Coordinates of C-alpha atoms in Angstrom, one line a residue:
Chain A
X400 CA -9.8 16.7 54.9
X401 CA -11.7 15.9 51.8
X402 CA -10.5 12.8 49.9
X403 CA -10.2 12.5 46.2
X404 CA -13.5 13.9 44.6
X405 CA -15.0 12.5 41.3
X406 CA -17.9 13.4 39.3
X407 CA -20.3 12.4 38.1
X408 CA -20.7 9.3 40.3
X409 CA -23.0 7.6 37.8
X410 CA -23.1 8.2 34.1
X411 CA -25.4 6.5 31.5
X412 CA -24.9 7.5 27.9
X413 CA -25.6 6.2 24.4
X414 CA -22.9 4.7 22.1
X415 CA -21.1 7.5 20.1
X416 CA -21.6 10.2 22.7
X417 CA -18.7 12.0 24.4
X418 CA -18.2 11.3 28.1
X419 CA -16.1 13.4 30.4
X420 CA -15.1 12.3 33.9
X421 CA -13.6 14.6 36.4
X422 CA -11.3 14.2 39.3
X423 CA -10.1 16.5 42.1
X424 CA -7.0 15.0 43.9
X425 CA -6.3 15.4 47.6
X426 CA -4.7 18.9 48.1
X427 CA -0.9 18.8 48.1
X428 CA -0.7 15.6 46.2
X429 CA 1.3 15.8 43.1
X430 CA 0.6 12.4 41.5
X431 CA -2.7 11.5 39.9
X432 CA -3.9 8.2 38.5
X433 CA -6.7 7.0 36.4
X434 CA -7.8 3.4 36.8
X435 CA -10.6 1.4 35.1
X436 CA -12.3 -1.6 36.7
X437 CA -14.1 -4.2 34.8
X438 CA -15.1 -7.8 35.6
X439 CA -13.0 -9.1 32.7
X440 CA -9.8 -7.2 33.2
X441 CA -9.9 -6.3 36.9
X442 CA -8.3 -3.1 37.9
X443 CA -5.9 -1.5 35.4
X444 CA -4.1 1.8 35.2
X445 CA -4.9 3.9 32.3
X446 CA -2.7 6.9 32.7
X447 CA -0.9 8.9 35.5
X448 CA 0.4 12.3 36.0
X449 CA 3.2 13.8 38.1
X450 CA 3.1 17.5 38.7
X451 CA 0.4 17.8 36.1
X452 CA 2.7 16.1 33.4
X453 CA 1.5 12.7 31.9
X454 CA 4.1 10.2 32.7
X455 CA 2.8 6.8 31.5
X456 CA -0.2 6.4 29.2
X457 CA 0.5 3.0 28.1
X458 CA -2.7 1.7 29.6
X459 CA -5.0 4.1 27.6
X460 CA -6.8 1.6 25.3
X461 CA -7.1 3.6 22.2
X462 CA -7.3 7.0 20.6
X463 CA -10.9 7.5 21.9
X464 CA -9.5 8.0 25.3
X465 CA -7.7 11.3 26.3
X466 CA -6.8 12.7 29.7
X467 CA -5.7 16.1 30.8
X468 CA -4.5 17.8 34.0
X469 CA -4.5 21.5 33.3
X470 CA -3.6 22.3 37.0
X471 CA -2.7 20.5 40.3
X472 CA -6.3 20.5 41.5
X473 CA -8.2 19.1 38.5
X474 CA -8.0 16.4 35.9
X475 CA -10.4 14.9 33.1
X476 CA -10.8 11.7 31.4
X477 CA -12.6 12.0 28.1
X478 CA -14.1 9.2 25.9
X479 CA -15.1 10.2 22.5
X480 CA -16.8 8.5 21.0
X481 CA -18.0 6.1 23.7
X482 CA -18.7 2.4 23.0
X483 CA -20.6 -0.3 25.2
X484 CA -17.2 -2.0 25.8
X485 CA -16.2 1.2 27.8
X486 CA -18.7 0.5 30.4
X487 CA -16.8 0.0 33.7
X488 CA -16.1 1.8 37.0
X489 CA -13.3 4.5 36.4
X490 CA -11.3 5.4 39.6
X491 CA -9.1 8.4 40.2
X492 CA -6.4 8.2 42.8
X493 CA -3.8 10.5 44.1
X494 CA -0.5 10.2 46.1
X495 CA 1.7 12.7 47.8
X496 CA 4.9 11.5 45.9
X497 CA 5.4 9.3 43.1
X498 CA 5.9 6.2 45.2
X499 CA 3.6 7.0 48.1
X500 CA 0.4 5.3 49.0
X501 CA -2.4 6.0 46.5
X502 CA -5.8 7.2 47.8
X503 CA -8.8 6.5 45.6
X504 CA -11.9 8.4 44.8
X505 CA -15.3 6.9 45.1
X506 CA -15.3 6.1 41.3
X507 CA -17.7 6.9 38.4
X508 CA -19.9 4.0 37.2
X509 CA -20.1 4.5 33.5
X510 CA -22.7 2.6 31.4
X511 CA -22.7 3.0 27.6
X512 CA -25.9 1.8 25.9
Chain B
X799 CA 6.8 -7.7 34.3
X800 CA 5.3 -7.7 37.8
X801 CA 2.5 -9.9 38.5
X802 CA 0.3 -10.2 41.7
X803 CA -1.7 -13.4 42.3
X804 CA -4.5 -14.0 44.7
X805 CA -5.4 -17.7 44.4
X806 CA -8.5 -17.4 46.7
X807 CA -11.4 -16.0 44.7
X808 CA -13.7 -16.3 47.8
X809 CA -13.3 -16.9 51.4
X810 CA -15.7 -17.1 54.5
X811 CA -15.3 -16.6 58.1
X812 CA -17.5 -16.6 61.1
X813 CA -17.8 -13.3 62.9
X814 CA -15.2 -12.9 65.7
X815 CA -12.9 -15.6 64.0
X816 CA -9.6 -15.1 62.4
X817 CA -9.1 -15.4 58.5
X818 CA -6.0 -15.2 56.3
X819 CA -6.1 -14.1 52.7
X820 CA -3.2 -15.1 50.5
X821 CA -1.2 -13.1 48.0
X822 CA 1.9 -13.9 46.0
X823 CA 3.8 -11.6 43.6
X824 CA 6.6 -11.7 41.2
X825 CA 9.1 -9.0 40.7
X826 CA 12.7 -8.4 39.9
X827 CA 12.8 -5.1 41.8
X828 CA 14.5 -4.9 45.1
X829 CA 12.6 -1.9 46.5
X830 CA 8.9 -1.8 46.4
X831 CA 5.7 -1.5 48.4
X832 CA 2.9 -3.9 48.9
X833 CA -0.7 -2.9 49.8
X834 CA -3.9 -4.4 50.7
X835 CA -7.0 -2.5 49.7
X836 CA -10.6 -3.3 50.7
X837 CA -13.6 -2.7 48.3
X838 CA -17.0 -3.0 50.0
X839 CA -20.2 -3.0 47.9
X840 CA -20.1 0.8 47.7
X841 CA -17.1 0.2 45.3
X842 CA -14.8 2.7 47.3
X843 CA -11.2 1.4 47.3
X844 CA -10.0 1.7 50.9
X845 CA -6.5 1.3 52.0
X846 CA -6.1 -1.4 54.7
X847 CA -2.4 -1.8 55.3
X848 CA 0.9 -1.1 53.5
X849 CA 4.3 -2.7 53.7
X850 CA 7.7 -1.4 52.6
X851 CA 9.7 -4.2 51.2
X852 CA 12.9 -3.1 53.0
X853 CA 11.2 -3.3 56.5
X854 CA 11.5 -6.8 58.0
X855 CA 8.8 -6.1 60.6
X856 CA 5.4 -7.0 59.4
X857 CA 3.0 -4.1 59.3
X858 CA 0.0 -4.0 61.7
X859 CA -3.1 -1.8 61.8
X860 CA -5.4 -2.7 64.6
X861 CA -7.1 -6.1 63.6
X862 CA -5.3 -6.3 60.3
X863 CA -1.7 -7.7 60.1
X864 CA 0.5 -9.0 57.3
X865 CA 2.8 -11.9 57.0
X866 CA 5.5 -10.5 54.6
X867 CA 7.8 -13.2 53.3
X868 CA 10.3 -11.4 50.9
X869 CA 12.2 -14.4 49.8
X870 CA 9.0 -16.4 49.1
X871 CA 7.3 -13.3 47.5
X872 CA 4.4 -13.7 49.8
X873 CA 2.2 -11.1 51.4
X874 CA -0.8 -12.5 53.3
X875 CA -3.3 -10.5 55.2
X876 CA -4.7 -11.6 58.6
X877 CA -8.1 -10.2 60.0
X878 CA -8.5 -10.9 63.5
X879 CA -11.8 -10.8 65.4
X880 CA -13.8 -10.6 62.0
X881 CA -16.7 -8.2 62.0
X882 CA -19.7 -7.9 59.6
X883 CA -18.2 -4.8 58.2
X884 CA -15.2 -6.5 57.1
X885 CA -17.1 -8.3 54.3
X886 CA -15.8 -6.9 51.0
X887 CA -13.5 -7.8 48.1
X888 CA -9.9 -7.5 49.2
X889 CA -7.1 -6.6 46.6
X890 CA -3.5 -7.2 47.0
X891 CA -1.2 -4.6 45.1
X892 CA 2.3 -4.0 44.3
X893 CA 4.0 -0.8 43.7
X894 CA 7.5 0.1 42.8
X895 CA 9.5 2.6 45.0
X896 CA 11.1 5.1 42.6
X897 CA 11.9 4.0 39.0
X898 CA 10.4 5.1 35.8
X899 CA 6.8 4.2 36.7
X900 CA 4.9 3.8 39.9
X901 CA 1.8 2.1 38.7
X902 CA 0.1 -0.3 41.1
X903 CA -0.3 -3.9 39.9
X904 CA -3.4 -5.4 41.3
X905 CA -4.4 -9.0 42.0
X906 CA -7.8 -10.4 40.9
X907 CA -9.2 -9.9 44.4
X908 CA -10.6 -12.3 47.1
X909 CA -14.3 -11.9 48.1
X910 CA -14.6 -12.2 51.8
X911 CA -17.8 -13.1 53.4
X912 CA -18.5 -12.7 57.1
X913 CA -21.0 -15.1 58.7
X914 CA -22.9 -13.9 61.7

């Protein structure tokens, strides 16, 4: 079975540009999570969805960040405009049920110059 | 609020030896899960082992086992017969079972080096 798929794997962009990260959860999983990993803050949850509905977005740093899940097999995390402090590894994870084990994708390494 | 503490930023072990990574947590929830994830240099987050808080028996996965002390809020990971491929960052994580949110709360990680 394919695991969680994320694209792109690496993204280099300039400050002010729009960045879109994509995630395809494991088929059949109904919970999807977006995490960010930085040296300073470690791993932190940005937002998560249950059955395509955003449940907790308290971790989204500011209005420049937005996330959508238009269907059960696709989600996006968008940063507009991007800033150098957004440079991090962004992980998508999915789980079968709300409290089940979360399986992570390979991550997207974002560098904003 | 829940917190997870990993007090060992770095550990080292000789190949074939045993090492224990420490993790403590704080929560007022009675029903929760605990996890250990491994993050090798590739950055992939890989589930190592999971423990349900209601189970008294410690979880085991091949060479990996945990010592879960619920009253002490301690959840250590033991790696037996360490292999070079075990070298990675290890994260302890807490997750609620049910409730309004199921975010994982991660510790700061322990970087494990395996010496040949």
